[in-house]
């Protein structure tokens, strides 16, 4: 537990995440991802079962690499995701025909030592699913899956980052 608190403290000192906290064995907070034009939930998973002492430098570098993706890199990632899904879906019917590139919106990320996991919503084409994308250390796509949303999960939306932070501080 000491290493997770140290990781949180180093993330807080770096300024990469807003109000980093510890929960369920990882550090989480929010950050602005300029290339995607959105604030995103960022979860940093030190993988304590695999790594008793996480390499905080590697994790901080991975968070920074994600948050400083250029707009060109981001467009390539989104385009690759859309191509993978379009190829897999083929001629199957989607909920609402629209360009998937315009429908994808990044909702959260998980940062591991050697990979990034991005979670996208695509409310027009896949309203009942999450699109999960694994990127390797060079930000190349390592896998794309479409997962059903859990009907038991409550989705809470906030109008701003301040509203989210107020909600989090109310919950203790």
Coordinates of C-alpha atoms in Angstrom, one line a residue:
X1 CA 0.0 0.0 0.0
X2 CA 2.9 2.3 0.6
X3 CA 4.0 2.1 -3.1
X4 CA 0.5 3.1 -4.3
X5 CA 0.5 6.1 -2.0
X6 CA 3.9 7.1 -3.3
X7 CA 2.6 6.7 -6.9
X8 CA -0.3 8.9 -6.1
X9 CA 2.0 11.5 -4.6
X10 CA 4.3 11.5 -7.6
X11 CA 1.4 11.8 -10.0
X12 CA 0.0 14.7 -7.9
X13 CA 3.5 16.4 -7.9
X14 CA 3.7 16.0 -11.7
X15 CA 0.4 17.8 -12.2
X16 CA -0.6 15.3 -14.9
X17 CA -3.9 14.5 -13.2
X18 CA -6.4 16.6 -11.4
X19 CA -7.0 15.5 -7.8
X20 CA -5.4 12.0 -8.0
X21 CA -6.8 9.5 -5.6
X22 CA -6.2 5.9 -4.6
X23 CA -9.0 3.3 -5.1
X24 CA -9.1 -0.5 -5.7
X25 CA -5.3 -0.8 -6.1
X26 CA -4.8 2.0 -8.6
X27 CA -4.5 5.8 -8.8
X28 CA -7.2 7.7 -10.7
X29 CA -8.0 11.3 -11.6
X30 CA -8.9 13.4 -14.6
X31 CA -6.9 15.1 -17.2
X32 CA -7.3 17.2 -20.3
X33 CA -6.5 15.4 -23.5
X34 CA -6.1 18.3 -25.9
X35 CA -5.8 16.2 -29.0
X36 CA -9.1 14.5 -28.3
X37 CA -10.6 17.8 -27.2
X38 CA -12.0 16.3 -23.9
X39 CA -11.4 15.8 -20.2
X40 CA -10.9 12.1 -19.6
X41 CA -10.8 9.8 -16.5
X42 CA -7.3 8.4 -16.2
X43 CA -6.6 5.2 -14.1
X44 CA -3.0 4.3 -13.5
X45 CA -2.7 0.6 -12.7
X46 CA 0.6 -0.3 -11.1
X47 CA -0.3 -4.0 -11.4
X48 CA 0.6 -4.8 -7.8
X49 CA 0.1 -8.6 -8.4
X50 CA 2.7 -8.6 -11.1
X51 CA 5.0 -5.9 -9.8
X52 CA 5.4 -5.5 -6.0
X53 CA 7.3 -2.2 -6.7
X54 CA 5.9 -0.3 -9.6
X55 CA 8.2 1.8 -11.8
X56 CA 6.6 5.2 -11.2
X57 CA 8.9 6.8 -13.8
X58 CA 7.6 4.4 -16.5
X59 CA 3.9 5.0 -15.4
X60 CA 4.3 8.8 -15.3
X61 CA 6.0 8.7 -18.8
X62 CA 3.1 6.6 -20.1
X63 CA 0.5 9.1 -18.7
X64 CA 2.4 12.0 -20.2
X65 CA 2.8 10.2 -23.6
X66 CA -1.0 9.7 -23.7
X67 CA -1.9 13.2 -22.7
X68 CA 0.6 14.8 -25.1
X69 CA -0.5 12.9 -28.2
X70 CA -0.5 15.2 -31.1
X71 CA -3.7 15.9 -33.1
X72 CA -2.2 14.0 -36.0
X73 CA -1.4 11.0 -33.8
X74 CA -4.9 11.1 -32.4
X75 CA -6.5 11.2 -35.8
X76 CA -4.4 8.2 -36.8
X77 CA -5.5 6.3 -33.7
X78 CA -9.2 7.1 -34.2
X79 CA -9.0 6.3 -37.9
X80 CA -7.3 2.9 -37.2
X81 CA -10.0 2.1 -34.6
X82 CA -12.8 2.9 -37.0
X83 CA -11.2 0.8 -39.8
X84 CA -10.8 -2.2 -37.4
X85 CA -14.4 -2.0 -36.3
X86 CA -15.8 -1.3 -39.8
X87 CA -13.9 -4.3 -41.1
X88 CA -15.2 -6.5 -38.3
X89 CA -18.8 -5.3 -38.6
X90 CA -18.9 -5.6 -42.4
X91 CA -22.4 -5.4 -43.7
X92 CA -24.1 -5.8 -40.3
X93 CA -26.7 -3.2 -39.4
X94 CA -25.6 -0.5 -36.9
X95 CA -27.9 1.5 -34.7
X96 CA -27.6 4.7 -36.7
X97 CA -25.4 4.9 -39.8
X98 CA -22.9 7.7 -39.4
X99 CA -19.1 7.9 -39.8
X100 CA -17.7 6.1 -36.7
X101 CA -14.8 8.5 -36.6
X102 CA -17.3 11.3 -35.8
X103 CA -19.2 9.1 -33.3
X104 CA -16.2 7.9 -31.2
X105 CA -15.6 9.8 -27.9
X106 CA -13.0 8.9 -25.4
X107 CA -14.4 8.4 -22.0
X108 CA -11.6 6.8 -19.9
X109 CA -8.1 5.3 -20.0
X110 CA -6.1 2.8 -18.0
X111 CA -2.3 3.2 -18.0
X112 CA -0.2 0.1 -17.5
X113 CA 3.6 -0.2 -17.5
X114 CA 3.6 -1.4 -21.1
X115 CA 0.2 -0.6 -22.5
X116 CA -2.7 1.9 -22.6
X117 CA -6.3 0.9 -22.6
X118 CA -8.7 3.4 -24.1
X119 CA -12.5 3.2 -23.6
X120 CA -14.7 4.9 -26.2
X121 CA -18.4 5.5 -26.4
X122 CA -20.0 5.5 -29.8
X123 CA -23.6 6.5 -28.9
X124 CA -25.0 6.6 -32.4
X125 CA -23.6 3.4 -33.8
X126 CA -23.0 1.3 -30.6
X127 CA -25.3 2.9 -27.9
X128 CA -25.2 -0.3 -25.8
X129 CA -21.4 -1.0 -26.0
X130 CA -18.0 0.3 -25.0
X131 CA -15.2 0.2 -27.5
X132 CA -12.0 -0.8 -25.9
X133 CA -8.7 -0.2 -27.6
X134 CA -5.3 -1.4 -26.4
X135 CA -2.3 0.6 -27.5
X136 CA 1.3 -0.5 -27.1
X137 CA 4.2 1.7 -25.9
X138 CA 4.5 3.3 -29.3
X139 CA 0.8 4.1 -29.4
X140 CA 0.1 1.5 -32.1
X141 CA -3.2 -0.4 -31.8
X142 CA -2.7 -3.8 -30.2
X143 CA -6.3 -4.8 -30.1
X144 CA -9.9 -3.5 -30.4
X145 CA -13.0 -5.0 -28.7
X146 CA -16.6 -4.0 -28.5
X147 CA -18.0 -4.9 -25.1
X148 CA -21.6 -4.7 -24.0
X149 CA -22.4 -2.1 -21.4
X150 CA -23.3 -3.6 -18.0
X151 CA -27.0 -2.8 -17.5
X152 CA -26.4 -2.8 -13.7
X153 CA -23.9 0.0 -13.9
X154 CA -25.2 3.5 -13.1
X155 CA -23.8 6.1 -15.5
X156 CA -23.5 9.5 -14.1
X157 CA -22.7 12.5 -16.3
X158 CA -21.4 15.8 -15.2
X159 CA -21.6 19.2 -17.0
X160 CA -18.0 20.1 -16.1
X161 CA -14.9 18.9 -14.4
X162 CA -15.7 21.1 -11.4
X163 CA -19.1 19.3 -11.1
X164 CA -17.3 15.9 -11.1
X165 CA -14.8 17.1 -8.5
X166 CA -17.6 18.4 -6.3
X167 CA -19.4 15.1 -6.6
X168 CA -16.2 13.1 -5.7
X169 CA -15.5 15.3 -2.7
X170 CA -19.1 14.9 -1.4
X171 CA -18.7 11.1 -1.5
X172 CA -15.7 11.4 0.8

